[in-house]
Coordinates of C-alpha atoms and ligand atoms in Angstrom, one line a residue:
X253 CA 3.5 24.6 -46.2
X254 CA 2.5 25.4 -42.8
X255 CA 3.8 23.2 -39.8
X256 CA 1.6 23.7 -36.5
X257 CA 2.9 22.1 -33.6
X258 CA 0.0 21.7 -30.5
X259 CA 0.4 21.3 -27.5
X260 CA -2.3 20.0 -24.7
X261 CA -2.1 19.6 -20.8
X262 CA -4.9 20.8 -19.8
X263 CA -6.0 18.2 -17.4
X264 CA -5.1 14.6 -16.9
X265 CA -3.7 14.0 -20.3
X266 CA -0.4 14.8 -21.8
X267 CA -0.8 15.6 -25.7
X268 CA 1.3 17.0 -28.8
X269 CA 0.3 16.5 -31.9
X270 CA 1.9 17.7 -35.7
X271 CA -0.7 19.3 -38.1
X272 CA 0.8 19.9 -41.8
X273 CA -1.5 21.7 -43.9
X274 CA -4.4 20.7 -42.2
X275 CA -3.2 16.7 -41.9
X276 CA -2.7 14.8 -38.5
X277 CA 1.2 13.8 -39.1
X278 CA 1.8 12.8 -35.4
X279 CA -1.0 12.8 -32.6
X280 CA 0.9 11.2 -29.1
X281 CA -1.6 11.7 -26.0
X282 CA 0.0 9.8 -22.5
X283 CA -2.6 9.0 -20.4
X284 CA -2.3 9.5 -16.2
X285 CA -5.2 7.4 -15.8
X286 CA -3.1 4.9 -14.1
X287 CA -1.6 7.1 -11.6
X288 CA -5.6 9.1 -10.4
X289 CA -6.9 5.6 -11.1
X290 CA -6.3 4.8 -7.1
X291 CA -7.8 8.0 -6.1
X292 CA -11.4 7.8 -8.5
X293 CA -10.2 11.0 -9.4
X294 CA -7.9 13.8 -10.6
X295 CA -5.3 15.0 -8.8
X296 CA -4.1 18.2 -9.5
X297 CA -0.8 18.1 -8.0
X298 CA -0.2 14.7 -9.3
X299 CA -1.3 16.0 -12.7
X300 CA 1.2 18.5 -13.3
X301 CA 3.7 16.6 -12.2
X302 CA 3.2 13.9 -14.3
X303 CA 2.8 16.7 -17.4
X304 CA 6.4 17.9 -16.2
X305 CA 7.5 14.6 -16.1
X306 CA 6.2 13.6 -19.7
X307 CA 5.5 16.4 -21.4
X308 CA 9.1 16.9 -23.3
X309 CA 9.1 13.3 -24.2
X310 CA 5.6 13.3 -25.4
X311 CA 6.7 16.5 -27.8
X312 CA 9.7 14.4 -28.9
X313 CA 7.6 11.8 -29.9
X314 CA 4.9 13.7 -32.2
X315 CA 8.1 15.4 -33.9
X316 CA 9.9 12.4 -34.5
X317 CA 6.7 10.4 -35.8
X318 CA 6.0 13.4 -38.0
X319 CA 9.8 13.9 -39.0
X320 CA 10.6 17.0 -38.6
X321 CA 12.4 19.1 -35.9
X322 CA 11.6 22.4 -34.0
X323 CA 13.5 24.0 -36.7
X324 CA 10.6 23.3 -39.5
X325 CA 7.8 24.8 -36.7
X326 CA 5.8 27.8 -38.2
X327 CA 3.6 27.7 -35.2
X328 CA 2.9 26.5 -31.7
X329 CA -0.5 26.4 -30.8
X330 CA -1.3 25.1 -27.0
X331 CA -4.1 25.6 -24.4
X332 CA -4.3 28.0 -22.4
X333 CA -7.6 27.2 -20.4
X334 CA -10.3 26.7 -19.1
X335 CA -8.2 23.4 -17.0
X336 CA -6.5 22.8 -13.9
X337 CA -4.0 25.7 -13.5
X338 CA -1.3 24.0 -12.5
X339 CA -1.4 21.6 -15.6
X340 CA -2.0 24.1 -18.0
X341 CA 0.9 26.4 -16.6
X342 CA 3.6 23.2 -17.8
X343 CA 1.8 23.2 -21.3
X344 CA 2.4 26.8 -21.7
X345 CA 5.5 27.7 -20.0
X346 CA 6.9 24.9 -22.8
X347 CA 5.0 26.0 -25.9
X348 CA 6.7 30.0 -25.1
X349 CA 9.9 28.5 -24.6
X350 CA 9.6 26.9 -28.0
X351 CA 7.8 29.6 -29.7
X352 CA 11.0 32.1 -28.3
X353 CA 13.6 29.7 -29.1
X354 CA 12.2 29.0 -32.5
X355 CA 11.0 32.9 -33.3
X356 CA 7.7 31.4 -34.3
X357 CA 3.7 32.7 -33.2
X358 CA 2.2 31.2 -30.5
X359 CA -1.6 30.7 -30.6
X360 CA -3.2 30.4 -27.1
X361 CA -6.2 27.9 -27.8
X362 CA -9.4 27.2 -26.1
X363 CA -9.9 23.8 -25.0
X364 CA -13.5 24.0 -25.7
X365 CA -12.9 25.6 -29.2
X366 CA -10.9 22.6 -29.7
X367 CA -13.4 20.3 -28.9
X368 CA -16.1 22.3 -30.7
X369 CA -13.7 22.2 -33.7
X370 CA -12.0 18.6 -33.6
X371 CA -15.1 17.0 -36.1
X372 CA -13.3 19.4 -38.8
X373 CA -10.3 17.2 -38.6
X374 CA -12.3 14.0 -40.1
X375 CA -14.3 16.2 -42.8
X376 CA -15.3 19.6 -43.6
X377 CA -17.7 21.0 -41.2
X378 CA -19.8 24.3 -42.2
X379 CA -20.6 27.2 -39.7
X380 CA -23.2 27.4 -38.4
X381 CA -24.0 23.8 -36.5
X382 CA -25.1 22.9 -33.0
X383 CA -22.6 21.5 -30.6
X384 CA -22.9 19.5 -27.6
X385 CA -20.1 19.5 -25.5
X386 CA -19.7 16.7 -23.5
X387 CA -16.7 15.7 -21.3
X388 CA -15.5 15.4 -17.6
X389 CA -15.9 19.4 -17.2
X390 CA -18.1 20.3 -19.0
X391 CA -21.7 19.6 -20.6
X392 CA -22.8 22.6 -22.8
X393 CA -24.7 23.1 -26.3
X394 CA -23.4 25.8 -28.5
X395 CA -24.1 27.3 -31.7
X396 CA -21.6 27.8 -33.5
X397 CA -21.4 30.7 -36.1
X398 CA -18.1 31.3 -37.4
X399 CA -14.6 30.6 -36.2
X400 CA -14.7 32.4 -32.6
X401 CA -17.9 32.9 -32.4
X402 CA -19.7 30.6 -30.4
X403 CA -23.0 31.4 -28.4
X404 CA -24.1 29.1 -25.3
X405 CA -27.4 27.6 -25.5
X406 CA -27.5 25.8 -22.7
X407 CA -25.4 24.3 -20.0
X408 CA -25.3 22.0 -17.1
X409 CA -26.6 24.1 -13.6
X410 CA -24.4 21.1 -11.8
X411 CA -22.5 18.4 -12.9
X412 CA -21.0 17.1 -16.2
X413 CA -22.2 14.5 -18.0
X414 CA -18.6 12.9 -17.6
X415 CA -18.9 13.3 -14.3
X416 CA -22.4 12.1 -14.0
X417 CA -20.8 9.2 -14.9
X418 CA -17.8 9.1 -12.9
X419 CA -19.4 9.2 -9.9
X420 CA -22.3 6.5 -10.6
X421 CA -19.0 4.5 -11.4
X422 CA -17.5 5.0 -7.9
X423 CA -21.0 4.7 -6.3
X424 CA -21.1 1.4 -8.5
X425 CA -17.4 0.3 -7.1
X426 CA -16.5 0.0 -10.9
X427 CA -13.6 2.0 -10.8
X428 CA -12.2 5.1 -12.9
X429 CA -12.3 6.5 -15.5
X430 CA -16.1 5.6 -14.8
X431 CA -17.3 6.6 -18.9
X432 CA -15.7 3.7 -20.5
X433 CA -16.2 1.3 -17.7
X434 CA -20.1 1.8 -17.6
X435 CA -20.5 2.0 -21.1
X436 CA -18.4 -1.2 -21.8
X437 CA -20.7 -3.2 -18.7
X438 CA -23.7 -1.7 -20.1
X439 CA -23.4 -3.7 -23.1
X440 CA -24.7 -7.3 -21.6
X441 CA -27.1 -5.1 -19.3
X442 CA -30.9 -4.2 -19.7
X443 CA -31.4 -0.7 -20.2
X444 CA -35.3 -0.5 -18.7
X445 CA -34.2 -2.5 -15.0
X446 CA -33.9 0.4 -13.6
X447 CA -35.6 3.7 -13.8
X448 CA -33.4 6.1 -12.9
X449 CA -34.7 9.9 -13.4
X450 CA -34.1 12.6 -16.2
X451 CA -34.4 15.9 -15.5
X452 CA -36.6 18.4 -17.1
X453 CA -35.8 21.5 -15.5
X454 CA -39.0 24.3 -15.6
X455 CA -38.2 26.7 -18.0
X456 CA -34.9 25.8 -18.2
X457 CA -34.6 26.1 -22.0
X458 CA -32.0 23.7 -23.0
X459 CA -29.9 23.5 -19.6
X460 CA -29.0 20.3 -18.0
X461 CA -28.9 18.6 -14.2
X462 CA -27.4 15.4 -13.3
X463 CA -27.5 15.7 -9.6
X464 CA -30.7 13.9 -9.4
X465 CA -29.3 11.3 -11.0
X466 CA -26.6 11.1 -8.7
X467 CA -28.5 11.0 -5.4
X468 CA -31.1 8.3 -7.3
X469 CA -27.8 6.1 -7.7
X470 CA -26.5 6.9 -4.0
X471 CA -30.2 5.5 -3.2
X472 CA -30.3 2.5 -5.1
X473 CA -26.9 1.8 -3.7
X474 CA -27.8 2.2 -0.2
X475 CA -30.8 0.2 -1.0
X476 CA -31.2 -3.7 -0.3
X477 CA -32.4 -4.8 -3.7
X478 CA -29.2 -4.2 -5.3
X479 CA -29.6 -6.0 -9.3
X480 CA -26.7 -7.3 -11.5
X481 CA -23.8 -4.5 -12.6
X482 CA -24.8 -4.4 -15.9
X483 CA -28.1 -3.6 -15.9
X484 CA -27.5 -0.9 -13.3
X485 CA -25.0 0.3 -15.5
X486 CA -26.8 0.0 -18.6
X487 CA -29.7 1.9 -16.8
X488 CA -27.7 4.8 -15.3
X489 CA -26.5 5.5 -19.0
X490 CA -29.5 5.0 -20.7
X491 CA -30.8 8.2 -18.0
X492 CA -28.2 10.0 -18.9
X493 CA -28.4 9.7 -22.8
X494 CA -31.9 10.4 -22.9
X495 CA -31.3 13.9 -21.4
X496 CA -28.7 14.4 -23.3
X497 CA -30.3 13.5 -26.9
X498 CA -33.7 14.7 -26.0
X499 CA -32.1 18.5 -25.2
X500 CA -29.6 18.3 -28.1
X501 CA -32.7 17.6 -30.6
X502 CA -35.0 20.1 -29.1
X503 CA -32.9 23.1 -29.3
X504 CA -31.8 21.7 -33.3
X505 CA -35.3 21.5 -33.9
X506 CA -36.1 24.5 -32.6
X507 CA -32.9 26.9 -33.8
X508 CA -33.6 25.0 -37.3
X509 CA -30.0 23.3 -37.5
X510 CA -29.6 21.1 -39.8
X511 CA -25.9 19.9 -38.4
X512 CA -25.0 18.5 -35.0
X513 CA -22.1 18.0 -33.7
X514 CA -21.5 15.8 -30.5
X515 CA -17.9 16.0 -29.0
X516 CA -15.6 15.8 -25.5
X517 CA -15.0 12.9 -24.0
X518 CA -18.4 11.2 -23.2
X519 CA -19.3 11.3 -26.8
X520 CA -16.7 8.4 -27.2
X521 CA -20.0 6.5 -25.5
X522 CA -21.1 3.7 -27.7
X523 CA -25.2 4.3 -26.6
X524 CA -24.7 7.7 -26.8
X525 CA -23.6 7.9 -30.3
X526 CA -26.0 5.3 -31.3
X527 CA -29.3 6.8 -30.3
X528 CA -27.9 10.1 -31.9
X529 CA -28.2 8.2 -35.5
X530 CA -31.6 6.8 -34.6
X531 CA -32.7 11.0 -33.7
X532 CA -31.1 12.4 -36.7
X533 CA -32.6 10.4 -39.0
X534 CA -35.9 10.8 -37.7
X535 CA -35.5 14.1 -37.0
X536 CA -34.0 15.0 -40.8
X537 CA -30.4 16.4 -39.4
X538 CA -27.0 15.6 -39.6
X539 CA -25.2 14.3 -36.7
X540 CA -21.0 14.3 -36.9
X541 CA -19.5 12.3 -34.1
X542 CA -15.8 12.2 -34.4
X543 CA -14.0 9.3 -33.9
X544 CA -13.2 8.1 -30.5
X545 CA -9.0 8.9 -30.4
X546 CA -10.8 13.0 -31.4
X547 CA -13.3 12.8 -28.7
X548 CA -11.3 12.6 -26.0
X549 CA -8.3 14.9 -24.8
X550 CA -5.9 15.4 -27.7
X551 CA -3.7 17.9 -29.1
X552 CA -4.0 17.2 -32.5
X553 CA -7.5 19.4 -32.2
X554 CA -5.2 21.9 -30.1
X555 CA -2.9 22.4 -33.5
X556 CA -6.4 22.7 -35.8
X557 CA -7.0 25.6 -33.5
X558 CA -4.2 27.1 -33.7
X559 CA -3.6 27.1 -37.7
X560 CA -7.2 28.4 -38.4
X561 CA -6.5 31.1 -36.0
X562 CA -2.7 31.4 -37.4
X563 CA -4.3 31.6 -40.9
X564 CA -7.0 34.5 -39.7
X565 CA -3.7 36.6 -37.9
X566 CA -5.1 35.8 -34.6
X567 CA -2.0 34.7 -32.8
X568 CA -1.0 35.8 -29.1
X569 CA 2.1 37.5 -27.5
X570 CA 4.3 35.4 -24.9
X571 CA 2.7 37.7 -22.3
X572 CA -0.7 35.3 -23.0
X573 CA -1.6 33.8 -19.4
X574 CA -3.2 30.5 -18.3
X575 CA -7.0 30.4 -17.5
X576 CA -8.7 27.9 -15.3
X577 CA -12.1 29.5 -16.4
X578 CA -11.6 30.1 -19.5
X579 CA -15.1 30.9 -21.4
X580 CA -16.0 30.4 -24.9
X581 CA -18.2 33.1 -25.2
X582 CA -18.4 36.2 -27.4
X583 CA -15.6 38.6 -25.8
X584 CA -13.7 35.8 -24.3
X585 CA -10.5 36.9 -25.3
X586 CA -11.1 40.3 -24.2
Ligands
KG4_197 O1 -12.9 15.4 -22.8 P1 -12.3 14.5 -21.8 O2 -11.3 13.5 -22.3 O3 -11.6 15.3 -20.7 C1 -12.2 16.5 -20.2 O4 -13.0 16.4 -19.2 O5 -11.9 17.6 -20.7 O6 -13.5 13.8 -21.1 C2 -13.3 12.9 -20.0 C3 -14.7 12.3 -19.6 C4 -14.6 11.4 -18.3 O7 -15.6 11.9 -17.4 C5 -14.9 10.0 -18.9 O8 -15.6 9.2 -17.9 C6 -15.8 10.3 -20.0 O9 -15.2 11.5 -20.6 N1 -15.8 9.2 -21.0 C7 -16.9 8.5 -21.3 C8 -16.5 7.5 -22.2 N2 -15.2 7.6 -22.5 C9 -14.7 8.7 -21.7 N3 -18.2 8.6 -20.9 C10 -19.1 7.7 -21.4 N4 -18.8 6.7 -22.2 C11 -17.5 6.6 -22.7 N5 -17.2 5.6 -23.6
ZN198 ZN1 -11.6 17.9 -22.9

């Protein structure tokens, strides 16, 4: 039996989660979105705080759900980047005390292999597949070829799609965490009132740009013929789907992928995940979406990490150090 616990505080969301042999046991993730909620953003400071604060309860609580104690642990696995430093340094400092206390490996984790990987916790997933990578930090395709070995494809040259729509949200005065908001508004709205634009950047290959989008909604704000929230909203996300579907496919059509997998955070978006289906089908691939409680920050794709890596001997010594930049390419470990 192998008993993984995972650990994840890599941002705004305190996570632990219980993996025995390969099954979810206990998966506890307490949200700060209440506390940055005032601010229409994250706070850093607030953030690890609020980790310190809930971290050992949140721990106590996947244990408990899962029934076991530290003493049945054959691994810790926790993230140790790319994130706010601060944050990640509570997550850490926590999973080497247990891992010392408990004489058990500790598995620094990516956050973006954990993302990449989290659709393998549903179903069995084969290398190699395209992956879009969509959350509040990030907005990235890789292909995935083997179990650290990820090559990027393409990436955003500014912001995230997350924060894409975060900010159109604040613009909006529809408050944070701007993803859900829009795409719950946008569903009594008219996608085609507004045509806001999608970048197609010149020989860009399969990168992304949302700024446009971000000064076209600043505009349209400022402007005098201001229409009804949801069709705003419905529009702002139906510009941001289409670049992000019409990339995706490209690059699967022309890489000849036949699986693709969309995860993070804004891939929890109902439109998003909708118009994937209607592409893959046309298009002949496979699209995996994992469910929403996988998409977003969670630790129980933290723990996944850590017992494929525990199972391939890569594990880490307690010298391993936080990362704010963590990259997923070839050599990041190095
Ligand atoms: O992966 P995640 O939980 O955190 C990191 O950034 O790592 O992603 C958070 C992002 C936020 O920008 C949030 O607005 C967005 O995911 N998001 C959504 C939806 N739910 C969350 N974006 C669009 N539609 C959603 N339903
Ligand atoms: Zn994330």
């Amino acid at each position: 039996m192998s008993v993984v616990l995972g650990i994840e505080t890599s941002c705004d969301d305190t996570a632990a989660a219980v993996l025995v042999d390969g099954t979810v046991r206990a998966s506890v993730v307490s949200s700060q979105d209440a506390v940055h909620g005032a601010f229409g953003g994250v706070v850093p400071e607030l953030a690890s705080r609020e980790h310190l604060r809930n971290l050992l309860p949140v721990m106590d609580a996947a244990l408990d759900r899962a029934g076991i104690t530290l003493g049945d642990l054959d691994a810790v696995a926790v993230t140790r980047g790319p994130g706010l430093m601060g944050s990640l340094l509570v997550g850490l400092s926590a999973a080497k005390g247990v891992a010392l206390a408990q004489d058990v490996p500790l598995v620094g984790v990516n956050h973006l292999e954990g993302h990449l990987l989290s659709v393998q916790l549903e179903r069995e997933v084969a290398f190699p597949f395209l992956a879009l990578l969509v959350s509040g930090g990030h907005t990235s395709l890789y292909l995935a070829r083997e179990l650290g070995v990820y090559a990027l494809v393409g990436r955003t040259r500014d912001d995230a799609a997350g924060e894409a729509f975060d900010k159109a949200a604040k613009l909006l005065g529809l408050g944070y965490p701007g993803g859900r908001v829009i795409d719950t508004l946008a569903r009594e709205g008219n996608r085609t009132a507004v045509r806001f634009p999608r970048a197609r950047l010149k020989g860009g290959g399969y990168d992304f740009s949302f700024s446009g989008l971000k000064t076209a909604v600043r505009q349209y704000v400022a402007g005098s013929d201001a229409g009804a929230p949801a069709d705003v909203a419905a529009s702002v996300q139906e510009s941001i789907v289409d670049m992000l579907v019409e990339t995706t496919c490209r690059a699967a059509a022309d890489l000849r992928i036949s699986t693709v997998i969309v995860v993070g955070g804004v891939s929890a978006n109902s439109r998003l995940r909708a118009r994937f289906d209607v592409e893959a089908s046309a298009q002949g691939f496979e699209v995996v979406v994992p469910p929403v409680h996988l998409c977003t920050d969670n630790a129980a794709m933290i723990a996944h990490v850590g017992a494929c890596r525990l199972a391939h001997g890569m594990v880490d010594d307690l010298s391993v150090s936080a990362m704010a930049t963590l990259p997923l390419e070839p050599g990041w470990r190095s």
